[in-house]
Coordinates of C-alpha atoms in Angstrom, one line a residue:
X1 CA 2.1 -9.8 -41.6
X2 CA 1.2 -10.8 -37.7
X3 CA 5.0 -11.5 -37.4
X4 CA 6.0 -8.2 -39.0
X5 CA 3.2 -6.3 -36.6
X6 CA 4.6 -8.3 -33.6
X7 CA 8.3 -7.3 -34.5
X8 CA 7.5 -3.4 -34.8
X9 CA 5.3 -3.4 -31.6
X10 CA 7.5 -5.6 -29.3
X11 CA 11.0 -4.0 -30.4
X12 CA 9.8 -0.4 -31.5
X13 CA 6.7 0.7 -29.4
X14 CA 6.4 -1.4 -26.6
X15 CA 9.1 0.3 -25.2
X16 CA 8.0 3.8 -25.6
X17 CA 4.5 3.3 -24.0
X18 CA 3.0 3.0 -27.5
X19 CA 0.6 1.0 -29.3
X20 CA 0.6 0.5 -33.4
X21 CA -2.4 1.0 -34.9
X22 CA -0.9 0.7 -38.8
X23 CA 1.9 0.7 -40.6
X24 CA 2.7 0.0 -44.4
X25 CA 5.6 -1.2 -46.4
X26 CA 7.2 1.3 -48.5
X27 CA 9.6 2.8 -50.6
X28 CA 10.8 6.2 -52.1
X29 CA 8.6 6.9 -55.3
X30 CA 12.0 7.0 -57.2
X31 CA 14.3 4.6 -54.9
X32 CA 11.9 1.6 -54.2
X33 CA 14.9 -0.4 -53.6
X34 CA 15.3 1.0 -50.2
X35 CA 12.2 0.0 -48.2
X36 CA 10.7 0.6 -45.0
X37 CA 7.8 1.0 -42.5
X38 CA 5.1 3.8 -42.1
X39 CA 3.8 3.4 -38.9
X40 CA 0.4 4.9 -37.2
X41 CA 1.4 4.9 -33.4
X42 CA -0.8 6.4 -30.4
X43 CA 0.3 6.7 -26.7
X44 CA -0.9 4.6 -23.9
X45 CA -1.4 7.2 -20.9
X46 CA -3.4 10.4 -21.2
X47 CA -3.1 12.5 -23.0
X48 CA -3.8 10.5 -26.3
X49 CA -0.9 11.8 -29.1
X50 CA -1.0 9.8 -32.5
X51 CA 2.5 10.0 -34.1
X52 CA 3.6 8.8 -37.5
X53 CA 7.2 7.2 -37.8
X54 CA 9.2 6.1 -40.7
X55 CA 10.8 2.6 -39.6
X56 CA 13.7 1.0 -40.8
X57 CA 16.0 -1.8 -40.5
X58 CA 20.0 -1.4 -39.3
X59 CA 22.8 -3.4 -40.8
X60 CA 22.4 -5.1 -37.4
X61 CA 18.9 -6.3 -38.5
X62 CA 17.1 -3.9 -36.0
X63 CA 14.3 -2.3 -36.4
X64 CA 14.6 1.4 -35.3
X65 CA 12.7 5.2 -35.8
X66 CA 14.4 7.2 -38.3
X67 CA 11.8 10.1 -38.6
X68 CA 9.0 11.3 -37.3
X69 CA 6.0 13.3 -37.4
X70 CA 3.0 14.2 -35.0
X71 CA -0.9 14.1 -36.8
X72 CA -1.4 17.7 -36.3
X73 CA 1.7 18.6 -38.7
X74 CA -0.4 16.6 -41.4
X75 CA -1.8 18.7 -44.2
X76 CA -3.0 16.7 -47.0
X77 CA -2.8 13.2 -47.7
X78 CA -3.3 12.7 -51.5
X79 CA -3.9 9.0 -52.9
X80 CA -2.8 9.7 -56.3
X81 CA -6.2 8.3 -58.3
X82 CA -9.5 7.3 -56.6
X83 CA -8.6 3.8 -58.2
X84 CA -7.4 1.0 -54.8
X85 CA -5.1 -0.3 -57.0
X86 CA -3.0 2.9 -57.0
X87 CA 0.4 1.9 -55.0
X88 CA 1.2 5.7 -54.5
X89 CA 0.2 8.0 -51.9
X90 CA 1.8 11.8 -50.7
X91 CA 1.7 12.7 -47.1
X92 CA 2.8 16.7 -46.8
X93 CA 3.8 17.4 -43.6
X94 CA 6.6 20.4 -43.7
X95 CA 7.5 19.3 -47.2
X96 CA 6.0 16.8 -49.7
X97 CA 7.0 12.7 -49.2
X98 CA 5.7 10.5 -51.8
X99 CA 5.8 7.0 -51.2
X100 CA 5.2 3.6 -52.8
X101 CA 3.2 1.2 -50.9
X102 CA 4.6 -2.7 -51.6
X103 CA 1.2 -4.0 -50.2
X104 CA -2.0 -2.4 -51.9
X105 CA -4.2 -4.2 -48.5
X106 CA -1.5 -2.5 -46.0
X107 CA -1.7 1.1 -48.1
X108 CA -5.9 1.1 -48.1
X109 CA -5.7 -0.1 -44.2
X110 CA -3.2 2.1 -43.6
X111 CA -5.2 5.2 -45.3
X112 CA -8.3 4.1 -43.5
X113 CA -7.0 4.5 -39.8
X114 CA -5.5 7.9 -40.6
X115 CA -8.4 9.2 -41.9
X116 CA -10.0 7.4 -38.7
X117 CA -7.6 9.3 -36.5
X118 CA -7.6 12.7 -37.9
X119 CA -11.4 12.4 -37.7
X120 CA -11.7 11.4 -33.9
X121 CA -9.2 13.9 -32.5
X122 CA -9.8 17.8 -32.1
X123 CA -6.6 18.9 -34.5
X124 CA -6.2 22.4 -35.2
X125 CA -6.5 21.9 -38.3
X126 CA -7.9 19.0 -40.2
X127 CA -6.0 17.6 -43.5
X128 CA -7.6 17.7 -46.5
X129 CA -7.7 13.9 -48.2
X130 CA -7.8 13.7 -52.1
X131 CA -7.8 11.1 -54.4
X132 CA -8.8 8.3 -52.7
X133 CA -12.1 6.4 -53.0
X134 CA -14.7 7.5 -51.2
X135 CA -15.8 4.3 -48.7
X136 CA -12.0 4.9 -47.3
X137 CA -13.1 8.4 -46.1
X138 CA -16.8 8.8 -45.6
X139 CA -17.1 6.3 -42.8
X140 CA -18.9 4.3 -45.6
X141 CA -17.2 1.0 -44.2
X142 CA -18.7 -0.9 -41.6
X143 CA -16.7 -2.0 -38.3
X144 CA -16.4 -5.5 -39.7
X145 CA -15.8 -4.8 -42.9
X146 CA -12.7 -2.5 -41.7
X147 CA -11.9 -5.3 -39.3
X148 CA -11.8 -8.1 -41.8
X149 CA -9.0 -5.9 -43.3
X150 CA -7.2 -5.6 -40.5
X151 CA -7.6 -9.0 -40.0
X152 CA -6.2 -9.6 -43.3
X153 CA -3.3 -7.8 -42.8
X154 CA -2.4 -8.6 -38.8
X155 CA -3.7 -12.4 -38.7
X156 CA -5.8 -11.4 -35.7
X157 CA -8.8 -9.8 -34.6
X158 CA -8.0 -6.9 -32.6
X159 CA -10.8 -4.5 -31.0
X160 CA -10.6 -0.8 -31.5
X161 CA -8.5 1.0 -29.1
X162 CA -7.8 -2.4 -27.2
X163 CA -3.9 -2.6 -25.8
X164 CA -1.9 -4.8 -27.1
X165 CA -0.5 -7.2 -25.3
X166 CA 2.7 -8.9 -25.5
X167 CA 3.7 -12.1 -24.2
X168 CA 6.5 -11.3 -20.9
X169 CA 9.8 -12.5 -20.2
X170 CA 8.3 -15.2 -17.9
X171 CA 5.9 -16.6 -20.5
X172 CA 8.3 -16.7 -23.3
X173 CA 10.8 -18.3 -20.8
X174 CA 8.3 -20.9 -19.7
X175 CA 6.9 -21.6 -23.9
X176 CA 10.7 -22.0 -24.6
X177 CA 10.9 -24.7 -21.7
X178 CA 8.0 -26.5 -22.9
X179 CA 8.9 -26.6 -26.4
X180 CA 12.4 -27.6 -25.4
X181 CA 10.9 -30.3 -23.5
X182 CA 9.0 -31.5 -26.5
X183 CA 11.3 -31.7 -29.4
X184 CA 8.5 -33.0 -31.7
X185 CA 6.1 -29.8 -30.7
X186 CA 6.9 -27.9 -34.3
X187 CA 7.3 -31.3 -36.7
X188 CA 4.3 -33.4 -35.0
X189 CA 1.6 -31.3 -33.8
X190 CA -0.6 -34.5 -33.1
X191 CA 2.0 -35.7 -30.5
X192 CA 2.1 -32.5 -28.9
X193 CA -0.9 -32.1 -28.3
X194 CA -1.1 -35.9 -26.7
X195 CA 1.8 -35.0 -25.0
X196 CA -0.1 -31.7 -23.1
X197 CA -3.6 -33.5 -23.0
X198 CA -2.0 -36.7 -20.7
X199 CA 0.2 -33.7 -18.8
X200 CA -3.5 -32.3 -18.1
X201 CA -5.1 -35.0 -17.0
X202 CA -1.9 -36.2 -14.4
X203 CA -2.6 -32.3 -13.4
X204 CA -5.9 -32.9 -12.9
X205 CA -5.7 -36.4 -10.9
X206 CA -2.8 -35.0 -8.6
X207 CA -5.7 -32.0 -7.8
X208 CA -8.5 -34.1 -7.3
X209 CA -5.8 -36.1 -4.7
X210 CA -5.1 -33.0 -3.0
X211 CA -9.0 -32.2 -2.6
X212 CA -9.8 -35.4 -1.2
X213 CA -6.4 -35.1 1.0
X214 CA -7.9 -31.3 2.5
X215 CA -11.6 -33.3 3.3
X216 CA -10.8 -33.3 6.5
X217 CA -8.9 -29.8 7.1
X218 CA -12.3 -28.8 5.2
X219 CA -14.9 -30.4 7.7
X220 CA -12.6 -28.7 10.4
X221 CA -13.0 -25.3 8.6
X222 CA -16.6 -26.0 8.4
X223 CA -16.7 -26.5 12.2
X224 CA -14.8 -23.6 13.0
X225 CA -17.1 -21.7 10.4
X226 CA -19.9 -23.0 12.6
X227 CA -18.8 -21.6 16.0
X228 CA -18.0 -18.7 14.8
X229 CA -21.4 -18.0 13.5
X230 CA -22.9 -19.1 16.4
X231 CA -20.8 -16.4 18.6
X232 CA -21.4 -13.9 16.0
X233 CA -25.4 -14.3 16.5
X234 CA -24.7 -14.5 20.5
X235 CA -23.0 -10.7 20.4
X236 CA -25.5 -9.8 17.7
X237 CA -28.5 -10.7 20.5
X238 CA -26.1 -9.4 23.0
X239 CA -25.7 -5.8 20.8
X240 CA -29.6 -6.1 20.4
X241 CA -29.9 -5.9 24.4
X242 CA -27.9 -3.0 24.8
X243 CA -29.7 -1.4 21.7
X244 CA -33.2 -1.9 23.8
X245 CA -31.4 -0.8 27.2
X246 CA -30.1 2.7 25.2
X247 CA -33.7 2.9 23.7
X248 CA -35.4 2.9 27.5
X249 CA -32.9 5.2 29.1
X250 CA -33.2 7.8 25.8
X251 CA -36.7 7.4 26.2
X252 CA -36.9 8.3 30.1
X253 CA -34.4 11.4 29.4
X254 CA -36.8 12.7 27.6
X255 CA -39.4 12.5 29.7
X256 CA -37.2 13.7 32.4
X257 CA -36.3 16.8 30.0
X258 CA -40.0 17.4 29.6
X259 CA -40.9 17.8 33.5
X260 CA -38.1 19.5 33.9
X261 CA -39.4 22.0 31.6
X262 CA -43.1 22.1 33.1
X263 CA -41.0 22.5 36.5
X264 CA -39.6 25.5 35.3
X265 CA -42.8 26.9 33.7
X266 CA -44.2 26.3 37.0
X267 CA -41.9 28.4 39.2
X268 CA -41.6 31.0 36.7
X269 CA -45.9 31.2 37.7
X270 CA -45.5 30.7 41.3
X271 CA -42.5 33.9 41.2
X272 CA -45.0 36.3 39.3
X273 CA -47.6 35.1 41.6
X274 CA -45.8 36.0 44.3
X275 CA -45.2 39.4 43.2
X276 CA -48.1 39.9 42.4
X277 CA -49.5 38.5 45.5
X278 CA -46.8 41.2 47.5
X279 CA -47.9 44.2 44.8
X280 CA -51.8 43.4 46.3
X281 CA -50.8 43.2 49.7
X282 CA -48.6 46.5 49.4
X283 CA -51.6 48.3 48.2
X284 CA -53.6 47.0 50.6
X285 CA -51.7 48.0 53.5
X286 CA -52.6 51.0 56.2
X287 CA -50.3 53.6 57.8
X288 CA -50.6 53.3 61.4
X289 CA -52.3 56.6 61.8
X290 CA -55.5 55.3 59.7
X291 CA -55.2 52.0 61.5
X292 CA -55.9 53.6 64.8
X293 CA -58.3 56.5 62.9
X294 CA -60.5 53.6 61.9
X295 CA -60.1 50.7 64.8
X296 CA -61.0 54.3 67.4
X297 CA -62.8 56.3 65.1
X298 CA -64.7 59.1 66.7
X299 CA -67.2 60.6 64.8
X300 CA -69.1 63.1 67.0
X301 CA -66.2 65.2 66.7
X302 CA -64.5 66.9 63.4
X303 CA -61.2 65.7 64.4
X304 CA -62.3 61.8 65.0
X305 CA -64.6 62.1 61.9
X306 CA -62.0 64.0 59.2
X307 CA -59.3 61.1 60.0
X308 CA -62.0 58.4 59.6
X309 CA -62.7 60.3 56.5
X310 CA -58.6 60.6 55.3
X311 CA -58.3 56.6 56.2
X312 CA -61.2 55.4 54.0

């Protein structure tokens, strides 16, 4: 079953950005000698679409889509009895298909993560699901318990929603090497692995020769490590200086700011003194006529005594 799982996900979805979740081998209810694959596919990028595709073999022996349909289309899903060991199952999409599952373990797993998927994503309408036990659709099954089927059925352990991933064109080109390299690889494991345990450990002497090679290019780093820490802490003390220096002279600007301030509060008194000072002296001050009326005041006569009198 891993094979099959690898075959539809490396040839059919792994091109398209997809990742199989599912699938099941079927038939017509009433041509079962025609088989193929229901597949549950979702999309790698965001916006998440879950698709279901009807998969078949060409005459070339290559496995290709032949129909599809996307989850929200899906109106019922009825499992025939609420017995497992029903093959049968409907999907109704725009019309009725009714298919016959080869694999009773690929139908229930298959059942399971549609239910699973119709339930996690916001459809506009939900499908109704009839006639199947009730663990498959209740959520009844633990994680492991659903993983140990899909265990069952892949030949791997594969975490929810994790990607699958494929081996690429350089690995397989490098596993072909190998194994063309070691001709007994597939009929004598034991001398395979003997063969890749002594590779390993030549690997492994040729690195600890290399280390001991690089000792000294090491100790040279180390040196050069060494003086460059020391310069580092030299302009670090260096920065500190100028950091104390830009303290001082930020300090004394202030102060500077501050007098001048109380030098300006200052003249602003001495000017209003002054006016003031120049108001009093203003009102103080004597027309020359009252001057003389006081400095030669006469007062035995009216005249000499009504000017002393205007002046005061």
């Amino acid at each position: 079953m891993a094979a099959i799982r690898h075959a539809l996900q490396h040839e059919v979805f792994q091109p398209c950005d997809e990742r199989l979740l599912a699938f099941v081998h079927v038939s017509k209810a009433f041509k079962k000698k025609k088989t193929s694959f229901l597949c549950i596919s979702v999309t790698k990028e965001t916006p998440l679409v879950v698709n279901i595709y009807q998969v078949k073999k060409t005459d070339k022996n290559v496995m290709k889509k032949k129909r599809s349909w996307s989850l929200n289309n899906l109106t019922l899903v009825d499992g025939k009895t609420n017995s497992p060991e029903t093959h049968e199952f409907d999907l109704n999409f725009d019309k009725v298909y009714k298919w016959y599952a080869s694999n009773l373990q690929e139908r229930q797993c298959f059942l399971i993560v549609l239910w699973k998927q119709c339930s996690s994503y916001s459809l506009k309408e939900r499908p109704e699901f009839k006639n199947l036990p009730k663990e498959w659709i209740s959520g009844e099954l633990s994680p492991s318990e659903t993983q140990s089927q899909v265990t069952a059925l892949t030949g791997e352990v594969e975490a929810e929603g994790e990607d699958y991933q494929a081996l690429t064109e350089r690995e397989e080109m490098d596993l072909e090497q190998l194994m063309t390299q070691c001709g007994s690889a597939v009929s004598n494991a034991e001398a395979f692995m003997e063969t890749l345990a002594r590779d390993l450990s030549v690997l492994d002497g040729e690195n600890v020769q290399s280390v001991l090679a690089s000792e000294k290019q090491v100790a040279h780093l180390m040196e050069q490590l060494e003086v460059a820490i020391t310069e580092v802490e030299r302009v670090e003390s260096q920065l500190n200086s100028y950091d104390n220096i830009l303290c001082h002279i930020r300090n004394t600007m202030d102060k500077m700011e501050e007098k001048n301030m109380l030098i300006e509060v200052a003249n602003r008194n001495n000017q209003k003194l002054l006016s003031e000072l120049e108001r009093v002296i203003f009102q103080l001050e004597l027309p020359k006529k009252h001057q003389n009326a006081l400095e030669d005041a006469d007062l035995t006569t009216k005249e000499g005594l009504r000017d002393a009198v205007a002046a005061g």
